PDB file of C-alpha atoms in Angstrom:
ATOM      1  CA  MET A  29      -0.085  12.657  -2.041  1.00 63.00           C
ATOM      2  CA  ARG A  30      -1.110  12.113  -5.644  1.00 75.00           C
ATOM      3  CA  PRO A  31      -3.743   9.432  -6.375  1.00 77.00           C
ATOM      4  CA  ALA A  32      -1.206   7.619  -8.562  1.00 78.00           C
ATOM      5  CA  ILE A  33       0.972   7.008  -5.499  1.00 81.00           C
ATOM      6  CA  TRP A  34      -1.913   5.462  -3.589  1.00 83.00           C
ATOM      7  CA  THR A  35      -2.621   3.258  -6.610  1.00 86.00           C
ATOM      8  CA  THR A  36       0.995   2.076  -6.582  1.00 85.00           C
ATOM      9  CA  VAL A  37       0.853   1.312  -2.852  1.00 86.00           C
ATOM     10  CA  ALA A  38      -2.443  -0.576  -3.201  1.00 87.00           C
ATOM     11  CA  ALA A  39      -1.191  -2.562  -6.200  1.00 88.00           C
ATOM     12  CA  ALA A  40       2.040  -3.464  -4.406  1.00 88.00           C
ATOM     13  CA  ALA A  41       0.060  -4.609  -1.363  1.00 88.00           C
ATOM     14  CA  ALA A  42      -2.214  -6.737  -3.549  1.00 89.00           C
ATOM     15  CA  SER A  43       0.693  -8.401  -5.355  1.00 89.00           C
ATOM     16  CA  ILE A  44       2.540  -9.125  -2.107  1.00 89.00           C
ATOM     17  CA  SER A  45      -0.695 -10.387  -0.570  1.00 88.00           C
ATOM     18  CA  LEU A  46      -1.283 -12.934  -3.324  1.00 91.00           C
ATOM     19  CA  ALA A  47       2.349 -14.052  -3.704  1.00 90.00           C
ATOM     20  CA  LEU A  48       3.209 -14.398  -0.026  1.00 87.00           C
ATOM     21  CA  GLY A  49      -0.277 -15.560   0.920  1.00 87.00           C
ATOM     22  CA  MET A  50       0.070 -18.436  -1.512  1.00 90.00           C
ATOM     23  CA  ARG A  51       3.416 -19.576  -0.095  1.00 87.00           C
ATOM     24  CA  GLN A  52       1.988 -19.562   3.431  1.00 87.00           C
ATOM     25  CA  THR A  53      -0.470 -22.287   2.406  1.00 91.00           C
ATOM     26  CA  PHE A  54       2.181 -24.914   1.560  1.00 92.00           C
ATOM     27  CA  GLY A  55       2.074 -26.477   5.026  1.00 89.00           C
ATOM     28  CA  LEU A  56      -1.643 -27.186   4.654  1.00 91.00           C
ATOM     29  CA  PHE A  57      -0.915 -29.635   1.808  1.00 93.00           C
ATOM     30  CA  LEU A  58       1.630 -31.768   3.678  1.00 90.00           C
ATOM     31  CA  LEU A  59      -0.736 -34.482   4.912  1.00 91.00           C
ATOM     32  CA  PRO A  60      -3.577 -34.125   2.340  1.00 92.00           C
ATOM     33  CA  LEU A  61      -1.215 -34.690  -0.622  1.00 92.00           C
ATOM     34  CA  SER A  62       0.133 -37.762   1.114  1.00 91.00           C
ATOM     35  CA  ALA A  63      -3.397 -39.115   1.617  1.00 91.00           C
ATOM     36  CA  GLU A  64      -4.691 -38.267  -1.883  1.00 91.00           C
ATOM     37  CA  ALA A  65      -1.699 -38.941  -4.124  1.00 90.00           C
ATOM     38  CA  GLY A  66       0.784 -40.810  -1.956  1.00 90.00           C
ATOM     39  CA  ILE A  67       3.261 -37.924  -2.050  1.00 91.00           C
ATOM     40  CA  SER A  68       5.670 -38.235   0.860  1.00 91.00           C
ATOM     41  CA  PRO A  69       5.706 -35.237   3.213  1.00 90.00           C
ATOM     42  CA  ALA A  70       9.487 -35.245   2.775  1.00 92.00           C
ATOM     43  CA  VAL A  71       9.038 -34.421  -0.923  1.00 94.00           C
ATOM     44  CA  LEU A  72       6.916 -31.346  -0.229  1.00 92.00           C
ATOM     45  CA  GLY A  73       9.214 -30.320   2.616  1.00 91.00           C
ATOM     46  CA  THR A  74      12.210 -30.541   0.278  1.00 93.00           C
ATOM     47  CA  ALA A  75      10.340 -28.551  -2.375  1.00 94.00           C
ATOM     48  CA  VAL A  76       9.593 -25.762   0.095  1.00 92.00           C
ATOM     49  CA  ALA A  77      13.247 -25.730   1.171  1.00 91.00           C
ATOM     50  CA  ILE A  78      14.269 -25.355  -2.484  1.00 94.00           C
ATOM     51  CA  HIS A  79      11.607 -22.661  -2.865  1.00 94.00           C
ATOM     52  CA  ASN A  80      13.084 -20.604  -0.037  1.00 90.00           C
ATOM     53  CA  LEU A  81      16.639 -20.925  -1.360  1.00 91.00           C
ATOM     54  CA  VAL A  82      15.631 -20.026  -4.923  1.00 94.00           C
ATOM     55  CA  TRP A  83      13.554 -17.102  -3.638  1.00 90.00           C
ATOM     56  CA  GLY A  84      16.505 -15.655  -1.750  1.00 86.00           C
ATOM     57  CA  LEU A  85      19.172 -16.309  -4.375  1.00 89.00           C
ATOM     58  CA  SER A  86      17.131 -14.937  -7.271  1.00 90.00           C
ATOM     59  CA  GLN A  87      16.041 -11.690  -5.592  1.00 87.00           C
ATOM     60  CA  PRO A  88      19.219  -9.744  -6.509  1.00 84.00           C
ATOM     61  CA  VAL A  89      18.714 -10.819 -10.136  1.00 87.00           C
ATOM     62  CA  THR A  90      15.035  -9.860 -10.239  1.00 89.00           C
ATOM     63  CA  GLY A  91      15.869  -6.583  -8.488  1.00 84.00           C
ATOM     64  CA  ALA A  92      18.454  -5.741 -11.154  1.00 83.00           C
ATOM     65  CA  LEU A  93      15.942  -6.607 -13.881  1.00 87.00           C
ATOM     66  CA  ALA A  94      13.333  -4.387 -12.209  1.00 85.00           C
ATOM     67  CA  ASP A  95      15.805  -1.488 -12.166  1.00 82.00           C
ATOM     68  CA  ARG A  96      16.425  -1.951 -15.879  1.00 84.00           C
ATOM     69  CA  HIS A  97      12.953  -2.797 -17.197  1.00 85.00           C
ATOM     70  CA  GLY A  98      10.523  -1.684 -14.486  1.00 85.00           C
ATOM     71  CA  ALA A  99       9.076  -3.551 -11.528  1.00 87.00           C
ATOM     72  CA  GLY A 100       5.719  -4.078 -13.214  1.00 88.00           C
ATOM     73  CA  LYS A 101       7.120  -6.195 -16.044  1.00 91.00           C
ATOM     74  CA  VAL A 102       9.129  -8.289 -13.611  1.00 92.00           C
ATOM     75  CA  MET A 103       6.029  -8.844 -11.477  1.00 92.00           C
ATOM     76  CA  ALA A 104       3.972  -9.869 -14.522  1.00 93.00           C
ATOM     77  CA  THR A 105       6.607 -12.477 -15.365  1.00 94.00           C
ATOM     78  CA  GLY A 106       6.519 -13.635 -11.749  1.00 93.00           C
ATOM     79  CA  ALA A 107       2.752 -14.077 -11.923  1.00 94.00           C
ATOM     80  CA  LEU A 108       3.150 -16.512 -14.823  1.00 95.00           C
ATOM     81  CA  LEU A 109       5.888 -18.406 -12.984  1.00 95.00           C
ATOM     82  CA  LEU A 110       3.744 -18.628  -9.844  1.00 95.00           C
ATOM     83  CA  ALA A 111       0.664 -19.845 -11.713  1.00 95.00           C
ATOM     84  CA  LEU A 112       2.710 -22.441 -13.589  1.00 95.00           C
ATOM     85  CA  GLY A 113       4.547 -23.560 -10.459  1.00 95.00           C
ATOM     86  CA  VAL A 114       1.403 -24.083  -8.385  1.00 95.00           C
ATOM     87  CA  GLY A 115      -0.623 -25.482 -11.287  1.00 94.00           C
ATOM     88  CA  LEU A 116       1.988 -28.017 -12.426  1.00 95.00           C
ATOM     89  CA  PRO A 117       1.446 -30.428  -9.464  1.00 94.00           C
ATOM     90  CA  ALA A 118      -2.313 -30.170 -10.049  1.00 93.00           C
ATOM     91  CA  LEU A 119      -1.900 -31.299 -13.676  1.00 93.00           C
ATOM     92  CA  TRP A 120       0.903 -33.804 -13.064  1.00 91.00           C
ATOM     93  CA  THR A 121       0.791 -34.946  -9.448  1.00 91.00           C
ATOM     94  CA  SER A 122       4.197 -36.449  -8.840  1.00 93.00           C
ATOM     95  CA  ALA A 123       7.356 -35.839  -6.847  1.00 93.00           C
ATOM     96  CA  PRO A 124       9.253 -34.277  -9.804  1.00 95.00           C
ATOM     97  CA  ALA A 125       6.353 -31.909 -10.530  1.00 95.00           C
ATOM     98  CA  ILE A 126       6.275 -30.753  -6.909  1.00 95.00           C
ATOM     99  CA  LEU A 127      10.039 -30.250  -6.787  1.00 95.00           C
ATOM    100  CA  ILE A 128      10.074 -28.313 -10.066  1.00 96.00           C
ATOM    101  CA  GLY A 129       6.808 -26.430  -9.628  1.00 95.00           C
ATOM    102  CA  ILE A 130       6.676 -25.550  -5.928  1.00 94.00           C
ATOM    103  CA  GLY A 131      10.424 -25.716  -5.463  1.00 94.00           C
ATOM    104  CA  LEU A 132      11.900 -23.935  -8.473  1.00 95.00           C
ATOM    105  CA  LEU A 133       9.166 -22.044 -10.328  1.00 95.00           C
ATOM    106  CA  THR A 134       7.311 -20.589  -7.338  1.00 95.00           C
ATOM    107  CA  GLY A 135      10.633 -19.589  -5.774  1.00 93.00           C
ATOM    108  CA  MET A 136      11.456 -17.491  -8.825  1.00 94.00           C
ATOM    109  CA  GLY A 137       7.876 -16.233  -9.007  1.00 93.00           C
ATOM    110  CA  VAL A 138       7.796 -14.969  -5.431  1.00 92.00           C
ATOM    111  CA  SER A 139      11.128 -13.211  -5.947  1.00 91.00           C
ATOM    112  CA  CYS A 140       9.468 -11.304  -8.808  1.00 91.00           C
ATOM    113  CA  CYS A 141       6.093 -10.576  -7.184  1.00 88.00           C
ATOM    114  CA  GLY A 142       7.001 -10.436  -3.502  1.00 81.00           C
ATOM    115  CA  THR A 143       8.370  -7.736  -1.275  1.00 81.00           C
ATOM    116  CA  GLY A 144      11.622  -7.016  -3.139  1.00 80.00           C
ATOM    117  CA  ALA A 145      10.409  -5.568  -6.439  1.00 82.00           C
ATOM    118  CA  ALA A 146       7.068  -4.259  -5.128  1.00 85.00           C
ATOM    119  CA  LEU A 147       8.401  -2.370  -2.107  1.00 84.00           C
ATOM    120  CA  ALA A 148      11.304  -0.967  -4.109  1.00 82.00           C
ATOM    121  CA  ALA A 149       8.789   0.471  -6.581  1.00 85.00           C
ATOM    122  CA  VAL A 150       6.811   1.983  -3.695  1.00 85.00           C
ATOM    123  CA  GLY A 151       9.991   3.510  -2.259  1.00 82.00           C
ATOM    124  CA  ARG A 152      10.772   5.177  -5.574  1.00 83.00           C
ATOM    125  CA  ALA A 153       7.224   6.462  -6.034  1.00 82.00           C
ATOM    126  CA  VAL A 154       6.580   8.137  -2.658  1.00 83.00           C
ATOM    127  CA  PRO A 155       8.191  11.259  -1.161  1.00 81.00           C
ATOM    128  CA  PRO A 156      11.173  10.542   1.114  1.00 79.00           C
ATOM    129  CA  GLU A 157       9.405  11.837   4.217  1.00 77.00           C
ATOM    130  CA  ARG A 158       6.547   9.327   3.740  1.00 79.00           C
ATOM    131  CA  ARG A 159       8.631   6.420   2.458  1.00 79.00           C
ATOM    132  CA  GLY A 160       8.803   4.383   5.659  1.00 77.00           C
ATOM    133  CA  GLU A 161       5.082   4.752   6.330  1.00 76.00           C
ATOM    134  CA  MET A 162       4.021   3.808   2.782  1.00 82.00           C
ATOM    135  CA  ILE A 163       6.349   0.804   2.638  1.00 83.00           C
ATOM    136  CA  GLY A 164       4.950  -0.309   5.995  1.00 79.00           C
ATOM    137  CA  LEU A 165       1.418   0.183   4.676  1.00 79.00           C
ATOM    138  CA  ALA A 166       2.124  -1.910   1.574  1.00 81.00           C
ATOM    139  CA  SER A 167       3.658  -4.615   3.772  1.00 79.00           C
ATOM    140  CA  ALA A 168       0.619  -4.517   6.050  1.00 76.00           C
ATOM    141  CA  GLY A 169      -1.666  -4.933   3.068  1.00 71.00           C
ATOM    142  CA  GLY A 170       0.457  -7.862   1.990  1.00 70.00           C
ATOM    143  CA  SER A 171      -0.262  -9.580   5.290  1.00 75.00           C
ATOM    144  CA  LEU A 172      -3.904  -9.779   4.248  1.00 79.00           C
ATOM    145  CA  GLY A 173      -2.842 -12.592   1.936  1.00 74.00           C
ATOM    146  CA  GLN A 174      -1.817 -14.821   4.815  1.00 71.00           C
ATOM    147  CA  ALA A 175      -4.907 -13.848   6.774  1.00 81.00           C
ATOM    148  CA  ALA A 176      -7.235 -14.595   3.839  1.00 84.00           C
ATOM    149  CA  MET A 177      -5.614 -17.279   1.683  1.00 88.00           C
ATOM    150  CA  VAL A 178      -4.688 -19.691   4.468  1.00 87.00           C
ATOM    151  CA  PRO A 179      -8.257 -20.286   5.736  1.00 88.00           C
ATOM    152  CA  LEU A 180      -9.536 -20.200   2.142  1.00 91.00           C
ATOM    153  CA  ALA A 181      -7.075 -22.912   1.111  1.00 91.00           C
ATOM    154  CA  GLN A 182      -7.955 -24.992   4.176  1.00 91.00           C
ATOM    155  CA  SER A 183     -11.648 -24.741   3.315  1.00 92.00           C
ATOM    156  CA  LEU A 184     -11.016 -25.717  -0.319  1.00 94.00           C
ATOM    157  CA  ILE A 185      -8.850 -28.690   0.695  1.00 93.00           C
ATOM    158  CA  GLY A 186     -11.679 -29.940   2.876  1.00 91.00           C
ATOM    159  CA  GLY A 187     -14.235 -29.376   0.105  1.00 92.00           C
ATOM    160  CA  VAL A 188     -12.621 -30.310  -3.225  1.00 94.00           C
ATOM    161  CA  GLY A 189      -9.322 -31.885  -2.192  1.00 93.00           C
ATOM    162  CA  ALA A 190      -5.687 -30.823  -2.188  1.00 93.00           C
ATOM    163  CA  ILE A 191      -4.961 -31.382  -5.897  1.00 94.00           C
ATOM    164  CA  ALA A 192      -7.935 -29.326  -7.091  1.00 95.00           C
ATOM    165  CA  THR A 193      -7.064 -26.615  -4.577  1.00 95.00           C
ATOM    166  CA  LEU A 194      -3.598 -26.277  -6.101  1.00 94.00           C
ATOM    167  CA  GLY A 195      -5.222 -25.678  -9.487  1.00 94.00           C
ATOM    168  CA  ILE A 196      -7.580 -23.061  -8.070  1.00 95.00           C
ATOM    169  CA  LEU A 197      -4.728 -21.233  -6.323  1.00 94.00           C
ATOM    170  CA  GLY A 198      -2.672 -21.306  -9.503  1.00 93.00           C
ATOM    171  CA  LEU A 199      -5.463 -19.650 -11.485  1.00 94.00           C
ATOM    172  CA  SER A 200      -6.030 -17.037  -8.772  1.00 93.00           C
ATOM    173  CA  LEU A 201      -2.385 -15.945  -8.992  1.00 93.00           C
ATOM    174  CA  LEU A 202      -2.976 -14.731 -12.560  1.00 94.00           C
ATOM    175  CA  VAL A 203      -4.783 -11.757 -10.977  1.00 93.00           C
ATOM    176  CA  ILE A 204      -1.294 -10.300 -10.440  1.00 92.00           C
ATOM    177  CA  LEU A 205      -1.019  -9.746 -14.221  1.00 93.00           C
ATOM    178  CA  PRO A 206      -3.418  -6.758 -14.388  1.00 93.00           C
ATOM    179  CA  ILE A 207      -2.218  -5.533 -10.990  1.00 90.00           C
ATOM    180  CA  SER A 208       1.361  -5.285 -12.254  1.00 89.00           C
ATOM    181  CA  ARG A 209       0.316  -2.698 -14.849  1.00 87.00           C
ATOM    182  CA  ALA A 210      -0.257  -0.221 -12.008  1.00 85.00           C
ATOM    183  CA  ILE A 211       3.277  -0.592 -10.607  1.00 84.00           C
ATOM    184  CA  GLU A 212       6.126   1.086 -12.459  1.00 78.00           C
ATOM    185  CA  TRP A 213       5.514  -0.533 -15.856  1.00 77.00           C
ATOM    186  CA  GLN A 214       8.279   1.527 -17.434  1.00 74.00           C
ATOM    187  CA  ALA A 215      11.897   1.514 -16.314  1.00 69.00           C
ATOM    188  CA  PRO A 216      12.493   3.867 -13.347  1.00 68.00           C
ATOM    189  CA  ARG A 217      14.064   7.236 -14.075  1.00 68.00           C
ATOM    190  CA  ARG A 218      17.800   7.399 -13.593  1.00 63.00           C
ATOM    191  CA  VAL A 219      19.107   9.644 -10.820  1.00 58.00           C
ATOM    192  CA  PRO A 220      21.657  12.107 -12.253  1.00 56.00           C
ATOM    193  CA  GLY A 221      25.177  10.961 -11.439  1.00 56.00           C
ATOM    194  CA  HIS A 222      24.056   7.418 -10.596  1.00 55.00           C
ATOM    195  CA  GLN A 223      24.089   4.426 -12.927  1.00 59.00           C
ATOM    196  CA  ALA A 224      22.474   1.044 -12.369  1.00 56.00           C
ATOM    197  CA  THR A 225      25.088  -1.618 -11.734  1.00 56.00           C
ATOM    198  CA  GLY A 226      23.290  -4.327 -13.686  1.00 57.00           C
ATOM    199  CA  LEU A 227      23.818  -8.041 -13.152  1.00 59.00           C
ATOM    200  CA  ALA A 228      27.588  -7.760 -13.641  1.00 63.00           C
ATOM    201  CA  GLY A 229      27.883  -5.344 -10.727  1.00 67.00           C
ATOM    202  CA  LEU A 230      25.973  -7.467  -8.208  1.00 68.00           C
ATOM    203  CA  PRO A 231      29.027  -9.063  -6.513  1.00 77.00           C
ATOM    204  CA  ASP A 232      30.649  -5.702  -5.847  1.00 79.00           C
ATOM    205  CA  LEU A 233      27.329  -4.256  -4.717  1.00 74.00           C
ATOM    206  CA  ALA A 234      26.834  -7.173  -2.304  1.00 76.00           C
ATOM    207  CA  ARG A 235      30.271  -6.617  -0.767  1.00 82.00           C
ATOM    208  CA  LYS A 236      29.553  -2.922  -0.244  1.00 83.00           C
ATOM    209  CA  ALA A 237      26.122  -3.621   1.220  1.00 79.00           C
ATOM    210  CA  LEU A 238      27.365  -6.258   3.675  1.00 78.00           C
ATOM    211  CA  ALA A 239      30.121  -3.901   4.786  1.00 85.00           C
ATOM    212  CA  ASP A 240      27.411  -1.545   6.055  1.00 86.00           C
ATOM    213  CA  ARG A 241      26.590  -2.419   9.657  1.00 85.00           C
ATOM    214  CA  ASP A 242      22.904  -1.527   9.437  1.00 83.00           C
ATOM    215  CA  PHE A 243      22.414  -3.635   6.313  1.00 81.00           C
ATOM    216  CA  ALA A 244      24.254  -6.589   7.844  1.00 82.00           C
ATOM    217  CA  LEU A 245      22.120  -6.419  11.010  1.00 84.00           C
ATOM    218  CA  LEU A 246      18.939  -6.143   8.955  1.00 78.00           C
ATOM    219  CA  THR A 247      19.963  -9.175   6.891  1.00 77.00           C
ATOM    220  CA  ALA A 248      20.688 -11.163  10.061  1.00 80.00           C
ATOM    221  CA  GLY A 249      17.276 -10.184  11.408  1.00 78.00           C
ATOM    222  CA  PHE A 250      15.570 -11.394   8.246  1.00 75.00           C
ATOM    223  CA  PHE A 251      17.506 -14.659   8.474  1.00 75.00           C
ATOM    224  CA  ALA A 252      16.222 -15.311  12.001  1.00 73.00           C
ATOM    225  CA  CYS A 253      12.680 -14.246  11.113  1.00 71.00           C
ATOM    226  CA  GLY A 254      12.605 -16.273   7.906  1.00 71.00           C
ATOM    227  CA  PHE A 255      13.901 -19.430   9.556  1.00 71.00           C
ATOM    228  CA  GLN A 256      11.287 -19.581  12.283  1.00 72.00           C
ATOM    229  CA  LEU A 257       8.449 -18.358  10.059  1.00 76.00           C
ATOM    230  CA  ALA A 258       9.188 -20.874   7.298  1.00 78.00           C
ATOM    231  CA  PHE A 259       9.373 -23.698   9.825  1.00 80.00           C
ATOM    232  CA  LEU A 260       6.163 -22.588  11.542  1.00 81.00           C
ATOM    233  CA  THR A 261       4.071 -22.200   8.398  1.00 81.00           C
ATOM    234  CA  MET A 262       5.304 -25.481   6.935  1.00 84.00           C
ATOM    235  CA  HIS A 263       5.004 -27.815   9.901  1.00 83.00           C
ATOM    236  CA  LEU A 264       2.550 -26.339  12.433  1.00 84.00           C
ATOM    237  CA  PRO A 265      -0.707 -27.410  10.696  1.00 86.00           C
ATOM    238  CA  SER A 266       0.386 -31.039  10.211  1.00 87.00           C
ATOM    239  CA  HIS A 267       1.898 -31.209  13.700  1.00 85.00           C
ATOM    240  CA  LEU A 268      -1.393 -30.109  15.266  1.00 87.00           C
ATOM    241  CA  THR A 269      -3.309 -32.622  13.136  1.00 86.00           C
ATOM    242  CA  ILE A 270      -0.983 -35.477  14.143  1.00 87.00           C
ATOM    243  CA  CYS A 271      -1.567 -34.506  17.772  1.00 88.00           C
ATOM    244  CA  GLY A 272      -5.296 -35.074  17.273  1.00 87.00           C
ATOM    245  CA  LEU A 273      -6.352 -31.421  17.130  1.00 88.00           C
ATOM    246  CA  PRO A 274      -8.791 -30.130  14.478  1.00 87.00           C
ATOM    247  CA  ALA A 275      -7.289 -29.674  11.002  1.00 79.00           C
ATOM    248  CA  GLY A 276      -8.513 -26.093  10.814  1.00 84.00           C
ATOM    249  CA  LEU A 277      -6.696 -25.069  13.998  1.00 87.00           C
ATOM    250  CA  GLY A 278      -3.343 -24.774  12.239  1.00 83.00           C
ATOM    251  CA  ALA A 279      -4.877 -22.609   9.520  1.00 84.00           C
ATOM    252  CA  MET A 280      -6.482 -20.431  12.182  1.00 85.00           C
ATOM    253  CA  ALA A 281      -3.131 -20.001  13.927  1.00 84.00           C
ATOM    254  CA  LEU A 282      -1.407 -18.946  10.702  1.00 83.00           C
ATOM    255  CA  MET A 283      -4.260 -16.576   9.912  1.00 83.00           C
ATOM    256  CA  THR A 284      -3.834 -14.973  13.342  1.00 84.00           C
ATOM    257  CA  VAL A 285      -0.134 -14.419  12.670  1.00 80.00           C
ATOM    258  CA  GLY A 286      -1.037 -12.634   9.432  1.00 77.00           C
ATOM    259  CA  LEU A 287      -3.700 -10.490  11.090  1.00 80.00           C
ATOM    260  CA  PHE A 288      -1.373  -9.251  13.828  1.00 79.00           C
ATOM    261  CA  ASN A 289       1.327  -8.551  11.245  1.00 75.00           C
ATOM    262  CA  ILE A 290      -0.926  -5.946   9.617  1.00 75.00           C
ATOM    263  CA  PRO A 291      -0.885  -3.345  12.434  1.00 77.00           C
ATOM    264  CA  GLY A 292       2.701  -4.305  13.263  1.00 73.00           C
ATOM    265  CA  SER A 293       3.956  -3.539   9.748  1.00 70.00           C
ATOM    266  CA  TRP A 294       2.113  -0.217   9.596  1.00 69.00           C
ATOM    267  CA  LEU A 295       3.273   0.802  13.070  1.00 77.00           C
ATOM    268  CA  CYS A 296       6.916  -0.029  12.316  1.00 74.00           C
ATOM    269  CA  GLY A 297       6.686   2.105   9.182  1.00 68.00           C
ATOM    270  CA  ARG A 298       5.387   5.036  11.211  1.00 71.00           C
ATOM    271  CA  VAL A 299       8.094   4.559  13.823  1.00 77.00           C
ATOM    272  CA  SER A 300      10.813   4.455  11.147  1.00 71.00           C
ATOM    273  CA  ASN A 301       9.654   7.836   9.829  1.00 65.00           C
ATOM    274  CA  SER A 302       9.750   9.301  13.338  1.00 69.00           C
ATOM    275  CA  CYS A 303      13.175   7.820  14.060  1.00 69.00           C
ATOM    276  CA  SER A 304      14.560   9.162  10.792  1.00 56.00           C
ATOM    277  CA  ARG A 305      13.323  12.675  11.509  1.00 53.00           C
ATOM    278  CA  SER A 306      14.648  12.496  15.062  1.00 51.00           C
ATOM    279  CA  ALA A 307      18.054  11.317  13.843  1.00 52.00           C
ATOM    280  CA  ARG A 308      18.255  14.091  11.279  1.00 46.00           C
ATOM    281  CA  TRP A 309      17.294  16.665  13.916  1.00 40.00           C
ATOM    282  CA  ARG A 310      19.903  15.386  16.361  1.00 45.00           C
ATOM    283  CA  SER A 311      22.571  15.402  13.660  1.00 43.00           C
ATOM    284  CA  SER A 312      21.831  19.064  12.988  1.00 40.00           C
ATOM    285  CA  MET A 313      22.095  20.151  16.637  1.00 38.00           C
ATOM    286  CA  PRO A 314      25.935  20.449  16.829  1.00 41.00           C
ATOM    287  CA  CYS A 315      25.728  22.878  13.914  1.00 37.00           C
ATOM    288  CA  GLY A 316      22.917  24.853  15.472  1.00 36.00           C
ATOM    289  CA  ARG A 317      24.913  28.058  15.708  1.00 35.00           C
ATOM    290  CA  TRP A 318      26.479  27.802  12.286  1.00 34.00           C
ATOM    291  CA  ARG A 319      24.980  30.153   9.733  1.00 37.00           C
ATOM    292  CA  SER A 320      24.671  29.191   6.108  1.00 36.00           C
ATOM    293  CA  PRO A 321      26.155  31.758   3.719  1.00 36.00           C
ATOM    294  CA  ALA A 322      23.004  31.434   1.641  1.00 38.00           C
ATOM    295  CA  SER A 323      20.609  31.992   4.525  1.00 38.00           C
ATOM    296  CA  PRO A 324      20.432  34.585   7.301  1.00 37.00           C
ATOM    297  CA  LEU A 325      18.633  32.096   9.568  1.00 37.00           C
ATOM    298  CA  PRO A 326      20.392  29.974  12.158  1.00 39.00           C
ATOM    299  CA  ARG A 327      20.752  26.351  11.150  1.00 38.00           C
ATOM    300  CA  ARG A 328      18.522  25.162  13.979  1.00 37.00           C
ATOM    301  CA  ALA A 329      15.640  27.244  12.650  1.00 38.00           C
ATOM    302  CA  MET A 330      15.679  25.509   9.290  1.00 36.00           C
ATOM    303  CA  PRO A 331      13.473  22.415   8.910  1.00 38.00           C
ATOM    304  CA  ALA A 332      15.373  19.154   8.961  1.00 39.00           C
ATOM    305  CA  ARG A 333      14.599  17.516   5.634  1.00 38.00           C
ATOM    306  CA  SER A 334      16.410  14.995   3.542  1.00 37.00           C
ATOM    307  CA  SER A 335      16.090  13.913  -0.066  1.00 39.00           C
ATOM    308  CA  SER A 336      16.892  10.308   0.786  1.00 39.00           C
ATOM    309  CA  PRO A 337      16.192   8.009   3.730  1.00 40.00           C
ATOM    310  CA  ARG A 338      18.789   7.140   6.256  1.00 40.00           C
TER     311      ARG A 338
END
């Protein structure tokens, strides 16, 4: 593959790593913010709940904007939203700042910089036969964020305090700005015969997507995964601390989850490529004796290739 494709994959992995790695640290602040600034754990828990809802609801909008203007510009905007959302509670430590910053602004920021826009750009950049593997590789690289940022945040909280750590994390998220220049800065090329639906076409597009069984099952799977993962990352560190275990144990557990997600994401991408080729080969078998008018070869002798993934 061309070096530009590898650059896109690496940039997507870096953006996902920073955006998702940051949101995995929220649970580490539950008790420290209460001790330092008197912020009730219920306030931060509510903010993270708002964050997850805003993240999910805004992804179709940010996806449509990425189709129109390019994923890179959307991700650059998301970097500013993330930095502002995490930095706001550090500058103005209060319940409203946490609800607005961590709840609203970081939710929109992650929808811009997270898996949606970045992986879509990777899917458009790579050849169809390598698409599953490269998307899995970018996702695996994104897991480095959880593996690296969670113990880093825990160490900073212990050293400089929770409020200062929020400021440091907010500044670090600005690194996504130069990274976004390497990911589809211009609007993607239009496929002949296909037109982007835009924001006005999202309701109809959602109905068509949910009518597809595979998409509906995938969405249900993400719902189950997201529920348990959000609960685990938010409440496990404080629960272990309340039980008298070391404060760093929760961070170590979350880091382990991120580390094991790296080979898992890559392996699932490889398996998806193999399954797609196998499915295409099986679908061609009933026509094995049919001869194409344009080719003297039997159909079974022709390589099973597809211009788009299943």
